[in-house]
């Protein structure tokens, strides 16, 4: 498919190696105006996929980072209470109450949070990234459903705001909890896995142009076997790029046992993992 | 066959619907809306290549990682048949036969700890039979009393559910403006309430994780404990439950009255591994590896129901418990043996576990289970 290939090359130009499968999903989400739900281990490029999509569409990326206790005030809108108060105070004398009331509930006094921002954007559709949706409460998820199906938000004092352009929505999840079926049903689902050997080599080559091919090959295969171990925190793509950068900085052309030990801190972020890899894995691998 | 191109002419709306129905029978949730969208997606020209076609179907039909293997299997089966030109009505065989029900699991076998303890239940003095049964060790319940105990348990668990619900609801009042504080704060601002103070937000209800030992040594208790866990399920939306003996099994999806049978079925499948004894440490390690990243947030409460009779290496147990402890708020161990007179947690397993626990409680009769309520109220 031509359009799918175009997405791949668009992403490629911006340094993101896109699999054909994800490209098809992104293409479909545009065609069907459906959100995409990206699941996968930390560090496989879920968030940067959204960022790259925004870049390739030449539009703004609106990001909503979810967390436990995220509420409507922080996700949609809030009245700028202090500004309202100030306005009342300034017009205290001799003004008509009704006019002031009308004024202080105008757009000027509205603090737009990500969801409202993405809907009220004037110039073309934006990319709305709802990051780590699994961290938000279930109540919020239910609320999100409403917005994702209607693309409109009603503010009692102002009326209903309907999206001029339907945003491209990307949700990401680390699977800390199972999402509701209703939400999943409204999305296109894609499981983003660690890239395979050749794809990861390509990613490294793209991020660090001019890196030794043999080194890349060796390093990627090593990191892939480290990922296969029982670790508390499995290194993602960001870690392998960091590692490649470190090796280049140190002027290494091969990865000896010593080098690995010295630079392991770049890819492993826990003392136990570190000890495990050094003591058991390294000994075994020789 | 895998790379065979799908003939566009053969992919009809009818065959897509048949395929979706096959997926539905396997438990995937696909509404008519999705079917419409699949057909829309295909209409944009994605049918040409098998991989595009598959990808389109996959992203619309699957909603979770666990759906993927089901999809893969059915896709290969279904569209292979399709491209061979065999009729699309081919039924995909779905369920394997019902497993034998497991009354064995509930069996009132002879107690493993000699006759002497048998006196415990008889010597219990109580005003009434109900009172007595509440205090009777589950393993000593006589056959005649079993039905009655079942009834009392249901009743008491229900009462507990009510109490907990009421209290949770009270504390669940949302954020309200605290007028007094707001006024007090405004004094320094010349009487202008520039900063509003809100009532403390309700603490987020924590995740509850239950690990239930179903090994042979626990068989007298497991049934009641399971009932208790099902009650907990009604109270905590955020619950994850696992059973373990020699292997770990996630039972969260079956935690309801209907699913109970399914849990027994699954347990009976593991029956043959009973003789192997309990490998608590290894099972917990599997839990850590497969599930802990998903279910253990820093604020979760972990309940372990086990007698702590470890047959594996205790090193595993210690390591696994340390891991869990670090990633949870409370680690609570409920040991039915603790209710026995003169019980000392000196066996290798329990002794290893003890330093890592926040609470060590008994779980041998109804009353002891109900005591957990006081801890859960703060969860």
XYZ file of C-alpha atoms in Angstrom:
665
model
C 0.000 0.000 0.000
C 1.335 3.316 -1.088
C -0.003 5.358 1.821
C 1.358 2.918 4.382
C 4.758 3.095 2.720
C 4.581 6.869 2.809
C 4.004 6.845 6.563
C 7.001 4.569 6.987
C 9.249 6.848 4.982
C 7.875 9.938 6.773
C 8.800 8.384 10.076
C 12.101 7.196 8.701
C 13.098 10.728 7.760
C 12.510 11.763 11.335
C 14.637 9.007 12.773
C 11.917 6.585 13.819
C 12.121 3.073 12.430
C 8.492 2.135 11.981
C 7.334 -1.434 11.504
C 4.942 -2.081 8.700
C 2.354 -3.322 11.112
C 2.319 -0.160 13.210
C 2.314 1.919 10.043
C -0.836 0.151 8.910
C -2.452 0.764 12.278
C -1.580 4.458 12.122
C -2.907 4.654 8.586
C -6.151 3.000 9.644
C -6.554 5.297 12.623
C -6.436 8.256 10.272
C -8.905 6.693 7.878
C -11.369 5.562 10.526
C -10.776 8.456 12.980
C -10.137 6.002 15.763
C -7.680 6.359 18.626
C -4.708 4.005 18.745
C -3.917 2.121 21.926
C -0.223 1.292 22.103
C 0.832 -1.219 24.696
C 4.290 -2.487 25.343
C 7.165 -2.681 27.778
C 8.743 0.563 28.938
C 11.264 1.923 26.483
C 10.020 0.454 23.204
C 9.132 3.823 21.708
C 5.442 4.282 22.423
C 5.644 7.918 23.367
C 8.118 8.806 20.657
C 5.841 7.217 18.068
C 3.238 9.841 18.951
C 5.814 12.613 18.908
C 7.039 11.510 15.497
C 3.501 11.315 14.177
C 2.952 14.932 15.223
C 6.168 15.956 13.500
C 5.316 14.088 10.327
C 1.873 15.705 10.231
C 3.536 19.030 10.940
C 1.218 19.707 13.837
C 1.248 20.248 17.574
C 1.630 17.416 20.051
C -0.665 17.820 23.022
C 0.364 15.536 25.834
C -1.661 14.423 28.805
C 0.433 12.536 31.300
C -1.811 10.359 33.439
C -1.252 9.621 37.092
C -3.190 8.306 40.028
C -5.725 10.888 41.062
C -5.732 12.782 37.773
C -8.979 14.714 37.733
C -11.078 16.747 35.369
C -9.492 20.009 36.552
C -6.092 18.916 35.410
C -7.179 17.147 32.277
C -9.785 19.399 30.695
C -10.161 22.892 32.028
C -10.114 25.028 35.130
C -11.297 28.534 35.786
C -8.510 30.956 36.536
C -9.861 31.713 39.954
C -7.273 34.270 40.978
C -7.689 36.226 37.772
C -11.446 36.209 38.216
C -11.115 37.515 41.744
C -8.792 40.233 40.597
C -11.233 41.290 37.940
C -14.041 41.522 40.468
C -11.852 43.517 42.817
C -10.839 45.981 40.124
C -14.406 46.584 39.073
C -15.786 46.693 42.552
C -17.203 50.170 42.393
C -20.319 51.098 40.536
C -20.278 48.293 38.022
C -23.166 46.117 37.163
C -22.908 42.727 38.676
C -24.412 40.912 35.762
C -21.831 42.241 33.347
C -18.949 41.303 35.572
C -20.302 37.842 35.981
C -20.544 37.446 32.259
C -17.003 38.662 31.825
C -15.329 36.474 34.343
C -16.767 33.353 32.796
C -15.376 34.116 29.369
C -12.702 32.259 27.425
C -10.047 34.625 28.773
C -10.477 33.279 32.239
C -10.412 29.682 31.217
C -7.265 27.666 31.756
C -7.231 25.116 28.992
C -5.843 21.744 29.956
C -4.654 19.162 27.375
C -8.005 17.607 26.450
C -9.671 20.946 25.824
C -6.577 22.223 24.037
C -6.629 19.344 21.624
C -10.276 19.889 20.805
C -10.270 23.652 20.524
C -7.177 23.879 18.353
C -8.035 26.031 15.346
C -5.463 25.081 12.737
C -5.891 21.494 11.666
C -5.986 18.375 13.825
C -3.409 17.947 16.574
C -1.910 14.747 17.891
C -3.229 14.070 21.370
C -1.005 11.776 23.375
C -2.632 10.301 26.459
C 0.388 8.827 28.123
C 0.273 5.908 30.568
C -3.496 5.753 30.729
C -3.203 2.720 32.994
C -2.011 4.995 35.788
C -5.196 7.045 35.841
C -8.216 5.935 37.855
C -11.002 3.929 36.326
C -13.345 6.873 36.844
C -11.175 8.985 34.651
C -11.078 6.281 32.035
C -14.858 6.293 31.878
C -14.821 10.016 31.477
C -12.253 9.814 28.733
C -14.513 7.423 26.867
C -17.146 10.096 26.608
C -14.731 12.567 25.110
C -13.212 10.064 22.714
C -16.572 9.164 21.277
C -18.115 12.627 21.034
C -15.107 14.889 20.708
C -16.935 17.596 22.538
C -16.720 19.070 25.997
C -19.459 20.956 27.738
C -18.614 23.741 30.135
C -21.700 24.796 32.079
C -20.864 28.497 32.010
C -19.787 28.609 28.386
C -21.716 25.973 26.548
C -20.509 23.042 24.527
C -17.233 23.150 22.685
C -17.130 20.808 19.717
C -13.929 19.827 17.997
C -13.263 21.717 14.795
C -10.821 19.055 13.774
C -10.891 15.626 15.299
C -7.500 15.108 16.929
C -5.383 12.047 16.214
C -5.422 10.296 19.560
C -2.704 7.943 20.767
C -3.028 6.238 24.123
C -0.139 4.407 25.677
C -0.196 1.874 28.457
C 2.442 -0.040 30.372
C -0.087 -2.607 31.500
C 0.090 -1.849 35.198
C -3.584 -2.698 35.115
C -6.012 -4.044 32.581
C -7.963 -1.302 30.827
C -11.716 -1.456 30.560
C -13.173 -3.323 27.620
C -15.211 -0.303 26.636
C -12.118 1.817 26.188
C -10.239 -0.917 24.386
C -13.104 -1.409 22.019
C -12.964 2.188 20.916
C -9.307 1.957 20.010
C -7.150 0.256 17.463
C -4.855 -1.992 19.411
C -1.189 -2.517 18.790
C 1.337 -4.360 20.914
C 4.710 -2.755 20.457
C 7.502 -5.210 21.074
C 11.247 -4.808 21.254
C 12.588 -4.472 17.709
C 14.315 -7.422 16.088
C 18.052 -7.523 15.527
C 18.129 -5.772 12.164
C 15.580 -3.124 13.147
C 17.489 -2.257 16.285
C 20.746 -2.042 14.348
C 19.002 0.338 12.007
C 17.811 2.455 14.926
C 21.318 2.664 16.355
C 22.778 3.552 12.972
C 20.213 6.277 12.571
C 20.834 7.821 15.967
C 24.609 7.590 15.790
C 25.654 7.985 12.176
C 29.037 6.528 11.370
C 29.124 3.933 14.119
C 31.146 0.794 13.444
C 28.826 -1.816 11.897
C 30.489 -4.757 13.596
C 30.202 -3.013 16.953
C 26.521 -2.311 16.405
C 25.867 -5.888 15.510
C 27.654 -7.256 18.547
C 26.144 -4.749 20.927
C 22.600 -5.285 19.721
C 22.869 -9.031 19.984
C 24.262 -8.643 23.490
C 21.500 -6.339 24.629
C 18.976 -8.702 23.136
C 20.300 -11.581 25.168
C 20.346 -9.378 28.288
C 16.674 -8.669 27.644
C 16.068 -12.387 27.730
C 17.325 -12.640 31.316
C 15.120 -12.390 34.365
C 15.756 -8.789 35.212
C 13.817 -6.328 37.299
C 14.144 -3.618 34.715
C 14.715 -4.702 31.143
C 16.715 -2.224 29.087
C 14.722 -0.484 26.358
C 15.755 1.135 23.110
C 16.798 4.366 24.800
C 19.260 2.352 26.861
C 20.760 0.653 23.842
C 21.219 4.005 22.106
C 22.867 5.369 25.246
C 25.101 2.367 25.381
C 26.132 2.690 21.747
C 26.921 6.342 22.376
C 29.002 5.438 25.421
C 30.974 2.850 23.502
C 31.670 5.289 20.688
C 32.739 7.936 23.193
C 35.142 5.519 24.810
C 36.539 4.668 21.398
C 35.739 0.978 21.657
C 35.588 -1.206 18.582
C 34.823 -4.426 20.324
C 33.049 -5.260 23.550
C 35.369 -7.046 25.920
C 34.312 -8.356 29.282
C 36.020 -5.442 30.958
C 34.296 -2.861 28.785
C 30.975 -4.467 29.430
C 31.502 -4.353 33.165
C 32.532 -0.728 33.037
C 29.646 0.418 30.905
C 26.913 -1.836 32.202
C 25.552 0.989 34.344
C 24.258 2.619 31.184
C 21.829 -0.193 30.460
C 21.061 -1.633 33.877
C 19.491 0.572 36.479
C 19.329 -1.664 39.489
C 22.056 -3.005 41.688
C 20.586 -6.508 41.740
C 20.343 -6.709 37.970
C 23.890 -5.483 37.772
C 25.160 -8.139 40.129
C 23.124 -10.800 38.389
C 24.486 -10.009 34.957
C 28.092 -9.651 36.123
C 28.162 -12.703 38.356
C 26.039 -15.226 36.572
C 25.549 -14.284 33.005
C 29.041 -13.039 32.255
C 30.625 -16.080 33.837
C 28.471 -18.390 31.802
C 28.916 -16.558 28.536
C 32.644 -16.304 29.096
C 0.692 -21.511 2.900
C 1.618 -18.711 5.214
C 2.658 -16.383 2.480
C -0.219 -17.178 0.188
C -1.936 -14.110 -1.162
C -5.562 -13.752 -0.360
C -7.745 -13.380 -3.340
C -9.705 -10.174 -2.966
C -12.757 -11.709 -4.465
C -12.865 -14.336 -1.767
C -12.843 -11.922 1.132
C -16.439 -11.074 1.393
C -18.303 -9.365 4.159
C -19.778 -12.762 4.919
C -16.437 -14.409 5.520
C -15.203 -11.541 7.665
C -18.291 -11.889 9.821
C -17.748 -15.633 10.096
C -14.202 -14.998 11.182
C -15.316 -12.432 13.755
C -17.860 -14.908 15.092
C -15.141 -17.492 15.517
C -13.119 -14.943 17.478
C -16.131 -14.111 19.611
C -16.542 -17.742 20.512
C -13.006 -17.639 21.827
C -13.983 -14.824 24.137
C -12.816 -11.757 22.253
C -15.164 -8.838 22.581
C -16.028 -7.471 19.177
C -19.089 -5.341 18.618
C -20.981 -4.699 15.411
C -19.294 -1.289 15.253
C -15.938 -2.950 14.846
C -17.196 -5.194 12.094
C -18.377 -2.145 10.235
C -14.998 -0.546 10.676
C -13.177 -3.644 9.505
C -15.200 -3.582 6.323
C -14.568 0.143 5.984
C -10.875 -0.408 6.479
C -10.858 -3.161 3.886
C -12.707 -0.937 1.489
C -9.792 1.508 1.559
C -7.793 -1.136 -0.237
C -6.041 -3.043 2.493
C -7.095 -6.465 1.294
C -4.461 -6.648 -1.359
C -1.743 -8.073 0.820
C -2.127 -10.722 3.406
C -0.023 -8.863 5.965
C -2.008 -5.639 5.599
C -5.239 -7.531 5.769
C -4.150 -9.368 8.891
C -2.906 -6.224 10.529
C -6.171 -4.435 9.884
C -8.162 -7.261 11.426
C -5.768 -7.616 14.324
C -5.796 -4.009 15.415
C -9.580 -3.893 15.341
C -10.334 -7.254 16.901
C -7.731 -7.524 19.659
C -7.874 -5.450 22.769
C -5.130 -6.911 24.824
C -1.925 -8.822 24.528
C -3.591 -12.059 25.556
C -5.901 -11.815 22.574
C -2.986 -11.900 20.162
C -2.146 -15.623 20.227
C -5.832 -16.527 19.881
C -6.071 -14.236 16.919
C -2.912 -15.576 15.298
C -4.085 -19.152 15.615
C -7.542 -18.522 14.283
C -6.324 -16.289 11.509
C -4.005 -18.942 10.182
C -6.653 -21.618 10.442
C -9.471 -19.589 9.033
C -7.900 -17.814 6.114
C -5.906 -20.776 5.070
C -9.116 -22.662 4.675
C -10.597 -19.640 2.997
C -7.911 -19.327 0.380
C -8.183 -23.040 -0.313
C -11.675 -22.328 -1.399
C -13.328 -24.429 1.269
C -16.618 -23.075 2.473
C -16.410 -20.342 5.042
C -18.743 -22.048 7.449
C -16.007 -24.261 8.829
C -16.538 -24.337 12.543
C -13.480 -23.855 14.575
C -13.471 -26.145 17.513
C -13.438 -24.009 20.552
C -13.602 -25.476 23.984
C -12.072 -28.590 25.317
C -14.338 -30.749 27.376
C -15.329 -29.767 30.825
C -12.799 -30.799 33.333
C -13.848 -33.165 36.015
C -15.189 -31.319 38.973
C -13.005 -31.481 41.981
C -14.621 -32.597 45.089
C -11.330 -34.189 45.898
C -10.081 -30.721 46.543
C -12.721 -30.213 49.168
C -12.265 -33.681 50.522
C -12.486 -34.104 54.231
C -9.431 -36.214 54.432
C -7.840 -37.171 57.673
C -5.928 -34.377 59.275
C -2.232 -34.532 58.793
C -1.323 -33.468 62.251
C -2.234 -36.408 64.424
C -5.233 -37.039 66.623
C -4.160 -34.859 69.519
C -5.202 -31.591 67.899
C -8.575 -33.069 67.119
C -9.544 -32.185 70.637
C -9.175 -28.534 69.842
C -12.493 -28.320 68.136
C -14.332 -30.329 70.686
C -12.911 -28.421 73.571
C -14.083 -25.130 72.091
C -16.739 -23.803 74.352
C -19.347 -21.424 73.011
C -22.787 -20.184 73.822
C -24.275 -21.646 70.712
C -23.420 -23.868 67.832
C -22.868 -20.837 65.651
C -20.517 -19.309 68.131
C -18.645 -22.568 68.363
C -18.360 -22.981 64.638
C -16.981 -19.511 64.213
C -14.131 -20.490 66.428
C -13.625 -23.956 65.009
C -10.575 -24.624 62.968
C -11.632 -25.211 59.347
C -9.764 -28.473 59.255
C -11.757 -29.871 62.175
C -15.209 -29.104 60.896
C -17.212 -32.260 60.932
C -19.137 -33.369 57.937
C -22.464 -32.559 59.538
C -21.419 -29.069 60.391
C -19.912 -28.268 57.029
C -23.181 -27.045 55.543
C -23.952 -24.903 58.550
C -20.500 -23.406 58.550
C -20.898 -22.619 54.902
C -24.054 -20.723 55.754
C -22.502 -18.816 58.622
C -19.521 -17.964 56.507
C -21.713 -16.562 53.772
C -23.614 -14.513 56.326
C -20.588 -13.174 58.136
C -18.730 -12.360 54.961
C -21.778 -10.516 53.770
C -21.930 -8.505 56.982
C -18.283 -7.684 56.661
C -18.856 -6.592 53.106
C -21.599 -4.256 54.291
C -19.544 -2.750 57.063
C -16.522 -2.186 54.896
C -18.560 -0.755 52.077
C -20.295 1.702 54.367
C -17.072 2.948 55.820
C -15.366 3.143 52.467
C -18.256 5.129 51.115
C -18.118 7.589 53.967
C -14.461 8.290 53.416
C -15.060 8.414 49.701
C -16.673 11.834 49.809
C -15.066 13.847 47.083
C -13.193 17.079 47.411
C -15.271 19.816 49.000
C -14.404 23.386 49.721
C -13.239 23.865 53.274
C -14.854 27.195 54.095
C -13.234 27.691 57.476
C -9.711 27.208 56.257
C -10.333 29.283 53.162
C -11.509 32.226 55.279
C -8.637 31.810 57.680
C -6.139 31.923 54.839
C -7.791 34.960 53.327
C -7.042 37.097 56.396
C -3.482 37.675 55.295
C -4.726 38.651 51.850
C -6.917 41.448 53.123
C -9.954 39.286 53.397
C -9.812 38.086 49.807
C -10.000 34.351 49.433
C -7.314 34.115 46.751
C -6.484 30.588 47.713
C -9.181 28.025 48.153
C -8.630 25.185 50.536
C -10.229 21.859 49.828
C -11.146 19.023 52.063
C -8.560 16.270 51.881
C -9.143 14.109 48.881
C -10.147 10.573 49.512
C -7.127 8.352 49.500
C -7.027 6.226 46.395
C -8.186 2.741 47.113
C -5.220 0.496 46.999
C -4.630 -2.559 45.004
C -5.074 -5.847 46.816
C -3.081 -8.848 45.742
C -3.973 -12.275 47.056
C -1.701 -15.286 46.828
C -3.479 -18.420 47.916
C -1.670 -21.631 48.738
C -3.653 -24.622 47.458
C -1.139 -27.319 48.160
C -2.107 -30.574 49.812
C -1.303 -29.376 53.293
C -3.755 -26.510 52.866
C -6.644 -28.420 51.354
C -8.872 -28.140 54.410
C -8.557 -24.391 54.426
C -8.321 -23.480 50.764
C -12.033 -23.780 50.171
C -12.997 -21.301 52.878
C -10.137 -19.022 52.042
C -11.240 -18.988 48.455
C -14.728 -18.027 49.554
C -13.195 -15.239 51.568
C -11.209 -14.039 48.580
C -14.371 -13.964 46.489
C -15.937 -11.754 49.152
C -12.940 -9.477 49.014
C -13.383 -9.247 45.283
C -16.735 -7.565 45.826
C -15.108 -4.923 47.986
C -11.975 -4.212 46.077
C -12.290 -3.469 42.445
C -8.545 -3.537 42.303
C -7.876 -7.104 43.258
C -5.577 -9.628 41.677
C -5.634 -13.214 42.893
C -3.336 -16.133 42.277
C -3.212 -19.694 43.481
C -0.029 -21.633 43.905
C 1.220 -25.029 44.897
C 3.942 -26.226 42.607
C 2.921 -23.749 39.986
C 1.333 -20.339 39.924
C -2.074 -19.684 38.389
C -3.870 -16.387 37.958
C -7.512 -16.723 39.006
C -8.625 -13.093 38.970
C -11.054 -13.511 36.052
C -12.937 -16.278 37.882
C -13.425 -14.530 41.189
C -17.177 -14.702 41.385
C -19.806 -17.207 42.387
C -20.014 -18.544 38.878
C -16.293 -18.711 38.351
C -15.742 -20.720 41.503
C -16.321 -23.914 39.602
C -13.756 -22.920 37.041
C -11.226 -22.328 39.780
C -11.855 -25.815 41.167
C -11.434 -27.211 37.691
C -8.125 -25.508 37.335
C -7.058 -26.692 40.728
C -7.961 -30.249 39.916
C -5.789 -30.022 36.838
C -2.893 -29.321 39.127
C -3.749 -32.229 41.370
C -0.981 -34.399 40.027
C 1.582 -31.874 41.130
C 0.444 -32.102 44.711
C 2.804 -34.813 45.686
C 5.625 -32.493 44.743
C 4.908 -30.377 47.806
C 4.716 -26.629 47.991
C 7.285 -24.549 46.233
C 6.295 -21.211 47.666
C 9.526 -19.459 46.847
C 9.624 -20.569 43.255
C 5.967 -19.716 42.710
C 6.469 -16.271 44.167
C 9.439 -15.823 41.887
C 7.269 -16.666 38.917
C 4.770 -14.147 40.242
C 7.481 -11.502 40.475
C 8.706 -12.223 37.042
C 5.430 -12.468 35.188
C 3.016 -10.282 37.060
C 4.686 -8.075 39.638
C 5.508 -5.349 37.172
C 1.889 -5.160 36.207
C 0.168 -5.573 39.536
C 2.568 -4.357 42.196
C 2.457 -0.637 42.486
C 4.140 0.883 45.501
C 0.811 1.188 47.240
C -0.514 -2.341 46.851
C -1.339 -4.606 49.766
C -0.272 -8.220 49.396
C -2.044 -11.035 51.236
C -0.377 -14.428 51.307
C -2.525 -17.311 52.560
C -0.145 -20.143 53.217
C 1.027 -22.508 55.913
C 4.617 -21.742 55.008
C 5.575 -25.397 54.676
C 8.186 -24.863 52.015
C 9.678 -27.885 50.278
C 11.891 -25.948 47.902
C 14.957 -23.876 48.655
C 14.257 -21.095 51.129
C 16.674 -18.763 49.331
C 14.079 -18.330 46.604
C 11.415 -17.525 49.143
C 13.512 -14.917 50.869
C 14.517 -13.220 47.639
C 10.987 -13.220 46.302
C 9.509 -11.822 49.503
C 12.087 -9.056 49.635
C 11.146 -8.138 46.099
C 7.464 -8.052 46.934
C 7.998 -6.156 50.156
C 9.923 -3.447 48.387
C 7.153 -2.933 45.891
C 4.153 -2.985 48.152
C 2.773 -1.091 51.081
C 1.861 -3.983 53.319
C 2.839 -7.607 53.104
C 0.456 -9.682 55.182
C 0.877 -13.402 55.735
C -2.081 -15.397 56.967
C -1.157 -18.801 58.263
C -3.878 -21.271 59.260
C -1.415 -23.136 61.439
C -0.975 -20.100 63.630
C -4.318 -20.923 65.184
C -2.975 -24.197 66.538
C -2.103 -24.325 70.180
C 1.611 -24.062 70.707
C 2.389 -23.239 67.104
C 5.772 -21.646 66.588
C 6.828 -20.296 63.218
C 10.039 -22.256 63.208
C 9.841 -24.299 60.026
C 12.357 -23.204 57.451
C 9.838 -21.508 55.206
C 7.941 -19.552 57.805
C 11.058 -18.607 59.750
C 12.604 -17.206 56.588
C 9.514 -15.270 55.700
C 8.835 -13.771 59.108
C 11.329 -10.879 59.104
C 9.908 -9.565 55.845
C 6.275 -9.414 56.882
C 4.293 -6.442 58.078
C 1.604 -8.582 59.663
C 1.575 -12.230 60.542
C -1.930 -13.422 61.255
C -3.840 -16.621 61.669
C -6.476 -17.812 59.238
C -7.804 -21.016 60.689
C -11.368 -20.087 61.528
C -14.003 -17.560 60.605
C -13.222 -15.210 63.450
C -9.585 -15.004 62.517
C -10.463 -14.152 58.938
C -12.826 -11.449 60.080
C -10.004 -9.856 62.023
C -8.430 -8.957 58.736
C -11.224 -6.451 58.368
C -9.461 -4.065 60.727
C -6.417 -3.952 58.524
C -8.345 -3.768 55.294
C -10.333 -0.808 56.519
C -7.209 1.275 56.239
C -6.342 -0.066 52.850
